[in-house]
Amino acid sequence: MGRPERDADQLHREVRDRLKGADQIYTSGRQRLIEMLDESGRPITIPELLAPHPDVALSSAYRNLAVLEQVGVVSRIVSGGEHARFELAEEVVGDHHHHLICQSCGRVDDFTVPSSVERTIERALAEAASDSSFVAESHRLDLVGTCGACATATGT
Amino acid sequence: MGRPERDADQLHREVRDRLKGADQIYTSGRQRLIEMLDESGRPITIPELLAPHPDVALSSAYRNLAVLEQVGVVSRIVSGGEHARFELAEEVVGDHHHHLICQSCGRVDDFTVPSSVERTIERALAEAASDSSFVAESHRLDLVGTCGACATATGT
DNA sequence: ATTTATGCAAATCGTTTGCAAACCT
DNA sequence: AGGTTTGCAAACGATTTGCATAAAT
């Protein structure tokens, strides 16, 4: 059920600082969004995000998530479904992870690979990109398949 | 300028067969789309695709690309830009590749990594996914950065 | 002839934006 | 007060769809 208190406090501090750095205010609405994202623990869509909080305006959610994305505390991931998904940015959470994308229900979960593999991938990518004039900044590695719930509902 | 003739012929045969298998017809409109995609050699948006062919109806392009995607000869990739992008499916072209995504202009190019690395990645992913009840089917590995043209325009 | 694909125009739906009221300092 | 954020409603834009026509078998 969420993460320890001090993590949350630190998270909020970090977000506030980032916003301040961009001359933006950490309003209560934004705070709520950050908390919802933190509780979710995986990339979720805005409808999912707002369902338990009917008083949060849709437009404010979009606007604030855009702001939070610009200051680098939230990242938007697209993955093909009808809604974009949002999660706390890697920089803020302090981990580098990838995504399990369920092609049946659209659910997205985070996962990590051993850092040795991560390094292997990075090296290979750097080399592959060096062929072209492309300047790589980051990579994105997703697994596409069927999540547990959908596999049970279908296969078994 | 495109690929050798016999490849194209084989491509068309393959597409026709796949469509036939789904009780669909390989109409001239669909043939044109396949040719355009083949010539492009990288994932392109529908506007890009149709720009040189103003007589092709937008709705037909969308409809036909959806059909072609369903029978597995075209794949749609999303990557965050405003338009989805389409390319000939790996199954049809016969290679497994990844994408270089320019975050400045949205351009997407294909690239491949050595098969040894590909295997490493696959192994690591299989293991990582085995923790959860997720059933992986394929993976997606993209490099995000700046393409040559945009790098020149900005940095140099 | 009958079935399927096409093109146009209208509808859809996620997301964005204009504007006036509410908020914070 | 002065500047910002919020909420509502309207606008936007990519994609989809209804329907009548054209094409293919």
Coordinates of C-alpha atoms (C1' of nucleotides) in Angstrom, one line a residue:
Chain A
M1 CA 0.0 0.0 0.0
G2 CA 2.2 2.8 -1.2
R3 CA 5.7 3.5 -0.1
P4 CA 7.2 4.5 3.2
E5 CA 6.4 8.0 4.5
R6 CA 9.9 9.5 4.1
D7 CA 10.1 8.4 0.5
A8 CA 7.0 10.3 -0.2
D9 CA 8.3 13.4 1.6
Q10 CA 11.4 13.4 -0.3
L11 CA 9.5 12.9 -3.5
H12 CA 7.4 15.9 -2.8
R13 CA 10.4 18.0 -1.9
E14 CA 12.1 17.0 -5.2
V15 CA 9.0 17.8 -7.2
R16 CA 8.6 21.2 -5.5
D17 CA 12.2 22.1 -6.2
R18 CA 11.9 21.1 -9.8
L19 CA 8.7 23.1 -10.2
K20 CA 10.3 26.1 -8.5
G21 CA 13.2 25.9 -10.8
A22 CA 10.8 26.4 -13.7
D23 CA 8.9 29.2 -11.9
Q24 CA 6.0 27.0 -11.2
I25 CA 4.1 26.3 -8.0
Y26 CA 3.5 23.0 -6.4
T27 CA -0.2 23.4 -5.9
S28 CA -2.4 21.0 -4.1
G29 CA -3.8 19.7 -7.3
R30 CA -0.4 18.9 -8.6
Q31 CA 0.5 17.3 -5.3
R32 CA -2.5 15.1 -5.5
L33 CA -1.5 14.0 -9.0
I34 CA 1.9 13.1 -7.8
E35 CA 0.5 11.1 -4.9
M36 CA -1.9 9.2 -7.2
L37 CA 1.0 8.4 -9.6
D38 CA 3.2 7.3 -6.7
E39 CA 0.4 5.1 -5.3
S40 CA -0.3 3.5 -8.7
G41 CA 3.3 2.2 -9.0
R42 CA 2.8 1.7 -12.7
P43 CA 2.0 3.8 -15.8
I44 CA -1.7 4.6 -15.8
T45 CA -4.0 6.6 -18.0
I46 CA -5.8 9.7 -16.9
P47 CA -9.2 8.1 -16.7
E48 CA -7.7 5.4 -14.4
L49 CA -6.0 8.1 -12.4
L50 CA -9.2 10.2 -12.0
A51 CA -11.7 7.5 -11.5
P52 CA -11.2 7.5 -7.7
H53 CA -11.1 11.3 -7.6
P54 CA -14.1 12.6 -9.5
D55 CA -13.5 16.1 -8.2
V56 CA -10.3 16.5 -10.2
A57 CA -11.0 18.2 -13.4
L58 CA -9.9 16.4 -16.6
S59 CA -8.4 19.5 -18.1
S60 CA -6.4 20.3 -15.0
A61 CA -5.0 16.8 -14.9
Y62 CA -3.9 17.1 -18.5
R63 CA -2.5 20.5 -17.9
N64 CA -0.7 19.6 -14.7
L65 CA 0.7 16.4 -16.0
A66 CA 2.1 18.3 -19.0
V67 CA 3.8 20.8 -16.6
L68 CA 5.1 18.0 -14.5
E69 CA 6.4 16.3 -17.6
Q70 CA 8.2 19.4 -18.7
V71 CA 10.0 19.8 -15.5
G72 CA 11.0 16.2 -15.7
V73 CA 9.2 14.6 -12.8
V74 CA 6.6 12.7 -14.8
S75 CA 7.0 10.8 -18.0
R76 CA 4.3 10.1 -20.6
I77 CA 4.4 6.8 -22.4
V78 CA 2.4 6.1 -25.4
S79 CA 2.5 2.3 -26.2
G80 CA -0.4 2.3 -28.7
G81 CA -3.6 2.2 -26.5
E82 CA -6.2 4.9 -26.8
H83 CA -5.0 6.8 -23.7
A84 CA -1.5 7.9 -23.0
R85 CA 0.0 6.7 -19.7
F86 CA 1.8 8.6 -17.0
E87 CA 4.3 7.6 -14.3
L88 CA 6.8 9.3 -12.1
A89 CA 10.0 9.9 -14.1
E90 CA 13.0 7.6 -13.7
E91 CA 15.1 10.5 -12.6
V92 CA 12.8 11.2 -9.7
V93 CA 12.2 7.6 -8.7
G94 CA 15.8 6.9 -9.2
D95 CA 15.6 3.7 -11.2
H96 CA 15.9 2.7 -14.8
H97 CA 13.2 0.3 -15.9
H98 CA 11.3 -1.0 -18.8
H99 CA 7.7 -1.8 -19.6
L100 CA 5.6 -4.9 -19.9
I101 CA 2.8 -4.1 -22.3
C102 CA -0.3 -6.3 -22.4
Q103 CA -1.6 -6.3 -25.9
S104 CA -4.9 -7.6 -24.7
C105 CA -5.9 -5.1 -22.1
G106 CA -3.3 -2.4 -22.5
R107 CA -2.0 -2.6 -19.0
V108 CA 1.6 -1.6 -18.5
D109 CA 3.9 -2.7 -15.7
D110 CA 7.4 -1.8 -15.0
F111 CA 10.3 -4.3 -14.8
T112 CA 14.0 -4.1 -14.7
V113 CA 16.8 -6.2 -16.1
P114 CA 20.2 -6.9 -14.6
S115 CA 22.5 -4.0 -14.9
S116 CA 25.0 -6.2 -16.7
V117 CA 22.4 -6.7 -19.4
E118 CA 21.5 -3.1 -19.4
R119 CA 25.2 -2.3 -20.1
T120 CA 25.4 -4.8 -22.9
I121 CA 22.3 -3.3 -24.5
E122 CA 23.7 0.2 -24.1
R123 CA 27.0 -0.7 -25.7
A124 CA 25.3 -2.5 -28.6
L125 CA 23.0 0.4 -29.2
A126 CA 25.7 3.0 -29.1
E127 CA 27.6 1.0 -31.7
A128 CA 24.6 0.5 -33.9
A129 CA 23.7 4.1 -33.8
S130 CA 27.3 5.2 -34.6
D131 CA 26.7 3.9 -38.1
S132 CA 24.3 6.7 -38.7
S133 CA 24.6 10.3 -37.7
F134 CA 22.0 9.7 -35.0
V135 CA 22.8 11.0 -31.6
A136 CA 21.3 8.7 -29.0
E137 CA 20.1 10.0 -25.7
S138 CA 18.2 7.2 -24.2
H139 CA 16.7 3.8 -25.0
R140 CA 13.3 2.2 -24.6
L141 CA 12.9 -1.5 -24.2
D142 CA 9.4 -2.9 -23.9
L143 CA 8.1 -6.4 -23.7
V144 CA 4.9 -6.9 -25.6
G145 CA 2.7 -9.9 -24.6
T146 CA -0.1 -10.9 -22.4
C147 CA -0.5 -10.0 -18.7
G148 CA -1.3 -12.5 -16.1
A149 CA -5.0 -11.6 -15.8
C150 CA -5.6 -11.7 -19.6
A151 CA -3.6 -14.9 -19.9
T152 CA -5.8 -16.5 -17.3
A153 CA -9.0 -15.2 -18.9
T154 CA -8.0 -16.6 -22.3
G155 CA -5.6 -19.5 -22.0
T156 CA -5.5 -21.7 -18.9
Chain B
M1 CA 15.8 3.8 -55.5
G2 CA 13.7 1.0 -54.1
R3 CA 14.6 -2.6 -54.1
P4 CA 15.2 -5.1 -56.9
E5 CA 12.3 -6.2 -59.0
R6 CA 12.0 -9.8 -57.9
D7 CA 11.8 -8.8 -54.2
A8 CA 8.9 -6.6 -55.0
D9 CA 7.2 -9.4 -56.9
Q10 CA 7.7 -11.7 -54.1
L11 CA 6.4 -9.1 -51.7
H12 CA 3.2 -8.6 -53.6
R13 CA 2.7 -12.4 -53.9
E14 CA 3.1 -12.7 -50.1
V15 CA 0.7 -9.9 -49.4
R16 CA -1.9 -11.2 -51.9
D17 CA -1.7 -14.6 -50.2
R18 CA -2.1 -13.2 -46.7
L19 CA -5.1 -11.1 -47.8
K20 CA -6.6 -14.1 -49.5
G21 CA -6.2 -16.1 -46.4
A22 CA -8.4 -13.5 -44.6
D23 CA -10.9 -13.4 -47.5
Q24 CA -9.7 -10.0 -48.6
I25 CA -8.8 -8.7 -52.0
Y26 CA -5.4 -7.3 -53.0
T27 CA -6.9 -4.3 -54.7
S28 CA -4.9 -1.7 -56.7
G29 CA -5.2 0.8 -53.9
R30 CA -3.7 -1.7 -51.4
Q31 CA -1.0 -2.5 -53.9
R32 CA -0.1 1.1 -54.2
L33 CA 0.1 1.4 -50.4
I34 CA 2.4 -1.5 -50.2
E35 CA 4.6 -0.1 -52.9
M36 CA 4.8 3.3 -51.2
L37 CA 5.7 1.6 -47.9
D38 CA 8.3 -0.5 -49.6
E39 CA 9.9 2.5 -51.3
S40 CA 9.9 4.5 -48.1
G41 CA 12.1 2.0 -46.4
R42 CA 11.3 3.4 -43.0
P43 CA 8.2 4.0 -40.9
I44 CA 6.2 6.9 -42.3
T45 CA 3.0 8.7 -41.4
I46 CA 0.0 8.7 -43.6
P47 CA 0.4 12.3 -44.6
E48 CA 3.9 11.6 -45.6
L49 CA 2.7 8.6 -47.5
L50 CA 0.0 10.4 -49.3
A51 CA 1.7 13.7 -50.1
P52 CA 3.1 12.4 -53.4
H53 CA -0.2 10.7 -54.2
P54 CA -2.9 13.3 -53.7
D55 CA -5.5 11.0 -55.4
V56 CA -5.4 8.4 -52.7
A57 CA -8.2 9.1 -50.2
L58 CA -7.2 9.5 -46.6
S59 CA -9.9 7.3 -45.3
S60 CA -9.0 4.5 -47.7
A61 CA -5.4 4.7 -46.6
Y62 CA -6.4 4.4 -43.0
R63 CA -8.9 1.6 -43.8
N64 CA -6.5 -0.3 -46.0
L65 CA -3.5 0.0 -43.7
A66 CA -5.7 -1.3 -40.9
V67 CA -6.6 -4.3 -43.0
L68 CA -3.0 -4.8 -44.0
E69 CA -2.0 -4.6 -40.3
Q70 CA -4.6 -7.2 -39.4
V71 CA -3.3 -9.7 -41.9
G72 CA 0.2 -9.1 -40.6
V73 CA 1.9 -7.4 -43.5
V74 CA 2.1 -3.9 -42.1
S75 CA 2.9 -2.8 -38.6
R76 CA 1.8 0.4 -37.0
I77 CA 4.2 2.1 -34.7
V78 CA 3.3 4.9 -32.3
S79 CA 6.3 6.5 -30.8
G80 CA 4.6 9.6 -29.4
G81 CA 4.3 11.9 -32.4
E82 CA 1.0 13.1 -33.6
H83 CA 0.7 10.7 -36.4
A84 CA 1.1 6.9 -36.2
R85 CA 3.7 5.5 -38.5
F86 CA 3.5 2.4 -40.8
E87 CA 6.0 0.1 -42.3
L88 CA 6.1 -3.3 -43.8
A89 CA 5.9 -6.0 -41.1
E90 CA 9.1 -7.7 -40.0
E91 CA 7.5 -11.1 -40.9
V92 CA 7.1 -9.9 -44.5
V93 CA 10.4 -8.2 -44.9
G94 CA 12.1 -11.0 -43.1
D95 CA 14.2 -9.1 -40.7
H96 CA 14.0 -8.1 -37.0
H97 CA 15.0 -4.5 -36.5
H98 CA 14.6 -1.6 -34.0
H99 CA 13.9 2.1 -34.3
L100 CA 15.8 5.2 -34.1
I101 CA 13.4 7.9 -33.0
C102 CA 14.3 11.5 -33.4
Q103 CA 12.7 13.5 -30.6
S104 CA 13.1 16.7 -32.5
C105 CA 11.4 16.0 -35.8
G106 CA 9.8 12.7 -35.1
R107 CA 11.5 10.9 -37.9
V108 CA 11.9 7.2 -37.4
D109 CA 14.6 5.0 -39.0
D110 CA 15.2 1.3 -38.7
F111 CA 18.4 -0.3 -37.4
T112 CA 19.6 -3.7 -36.4
V113 CA 21.8 -5.0 -33.6
P114 CA 24.1 -8.0 -33.9
S115 CA 22.2 -11.2 -33.4
S116 CA 24.4 -12.1 -30.5
V117 CA 23.2 -9.0 -28.7
E118 CA 19.7 -9.7 -29.8
R119 CA 19.9 -13.1 -28.2
T120 CA 21.3 -11.7 -25.0
I121 CA 18.4 -9.3 -24.8
E122 CA 15.9 -12.0 -25.4
R123 CA 17.3 -14.1 -22.7
A124 CA 17.4 -11.3 -20.2
L125 CA 13.8 -10.3 -21.1
A126 CA 12.6 -13.9 -20.8
E127 CA 14.0 -14.2 -17.3
A128 CA 12.8 -10.8 -16.2
A129 CA 9.3 -11.5 -17.3
S130 CA 9.3 -14.9 -15.7
D131 CA 9.1 -13.2 -12.4
S132 CA 5.6 -12.0 -13.2
S133 CA 2.9 -14.0 -14.8
F134 CA 3.4 -12.0 -18.0
V135 CA 3.6 -14.0 -21.2
A136 CA 6.0 -12.3 -23.5
E137 CA 5.5 -12.4 -27.2
S138 CA 7.9 -9.9 -28.7
H139 CA 10.1 -7.0 -27.7
R140 CA 10.5 -3.5 -28.8
L141 CA 13.8 -1.7 -28.5
D142 CA 14.0 1.9 -29.6
L143 CA 16.8 4.5 -29.4
V144 CA 15.6 7.9 -28.7
G145 CA 17.7 10.9 -29.6
T146 CA 18.4 13.3 -32.4
C147 CA 18.7 12.4 -36.1
G148 CA 21.5 13.7 -38.2
A149 CA 19.5 16.5 -39.9
C150 CA 18.2 17.9 -36.6
A151 CA 21.6 17.5 -34.9
T152 CA 23.2 19.5 -37.7
A153 CA 20.4 22.1 -37.6
T154 CA 20.9 22.6 -33.9
G155 CA 24.3 21.6 -32.6
T156 CA 27.1 21.3 -35.3
Chain C
dA1 C1' -26.0 -9.7 -59.8
dT2 C1' -23.8 -9.7 -55.7
dT3 C1' -20.3 -8.9 -52.8
dT4 C1' -16.5 -5.9 -51.5
dA5 C1' -13.8 -1.6 -51.7
dT6 C1' -13.8 3.3 -52.3
dG7 C1' -14.5 8.3 -51.5
dC8 C1' -16.8 11.9 -49.4
dA9 C1' -18.6 14.0 -45.5
dA10 C1' -19.9 13.6 -40.9
dA11 C1' -19.0 11.6 -36.4
dT12 C1' -15.8 10.2 -32.6
dC13 C1' -12.8 10.7 -29.0
dG14 C1' -8.5 11.8 -26.6
dT15 C1' -6.4 16.0 -25.7
dT16 C1' -5.8 21.1 -25.8
dT17 C1' -7.2 25.7 -25.2
dG18 C1' -10.0 30.3 -24.2
dC19 C1' -11.8 32.6 -20.7
dA20 C1' -13.7 34.0 -16.3
dA21 C1' -13.7 32.8 -11.4
dA22 C1' -10.9 31.1 -7.5
dC23 C1' -6.3 31.0 -5.3
dC24 C1' -2.0 32.3 -3.4
dT25 C1' 1.4 35.7 -1.8
Chain D
dA1 C1' -3.7 44.1 -6.1
dG2 C1' -0.9 41.0 -9.4
dG3 C1' 0.1 36.9 -11.3
dT4 C1' -1.1 31.9 -11.5
dT5 C1' -4.0 27.9 -11.5
dT6 C1' -8.4 26.0 -12.0
dG7 C1' -12.8 24.4 -14.1
dC8 C1' -16.0 24.6 -17.6
dA9 C1' -17.2 24.5 -22.2
dA10 C1' -15.7 24.9 -26.7
dA11 C1' -12.1 23.9 -30.1
dC12 C1' -8.7 20.7 -32.3
dG13 C1' -6.9 17.1 -34.9
dA14 C1' -6.0 12.3 -35.9
dT15 C1' -8.6 8.5 -36.9
dT16 C1' -13.0 6.1 -37.8
dT17 C1' -17.4 5.4 -39.8
dG18 C1' -22.1 5.8 -42.6
dC19 C1' -23.7 5.7 -46.8
dA20 C1' -24.1 5.9 -51.7
dT21 C1' -21.2 4.8 -55.8
dA22 C1' -17.7 2.2 -58.3
dA23 C1' -15.2 -2.0 -59.0
dA24 C1' -14.4 -6.9 -59.2
dT25 C1' -15.8 -11.7 -59.7

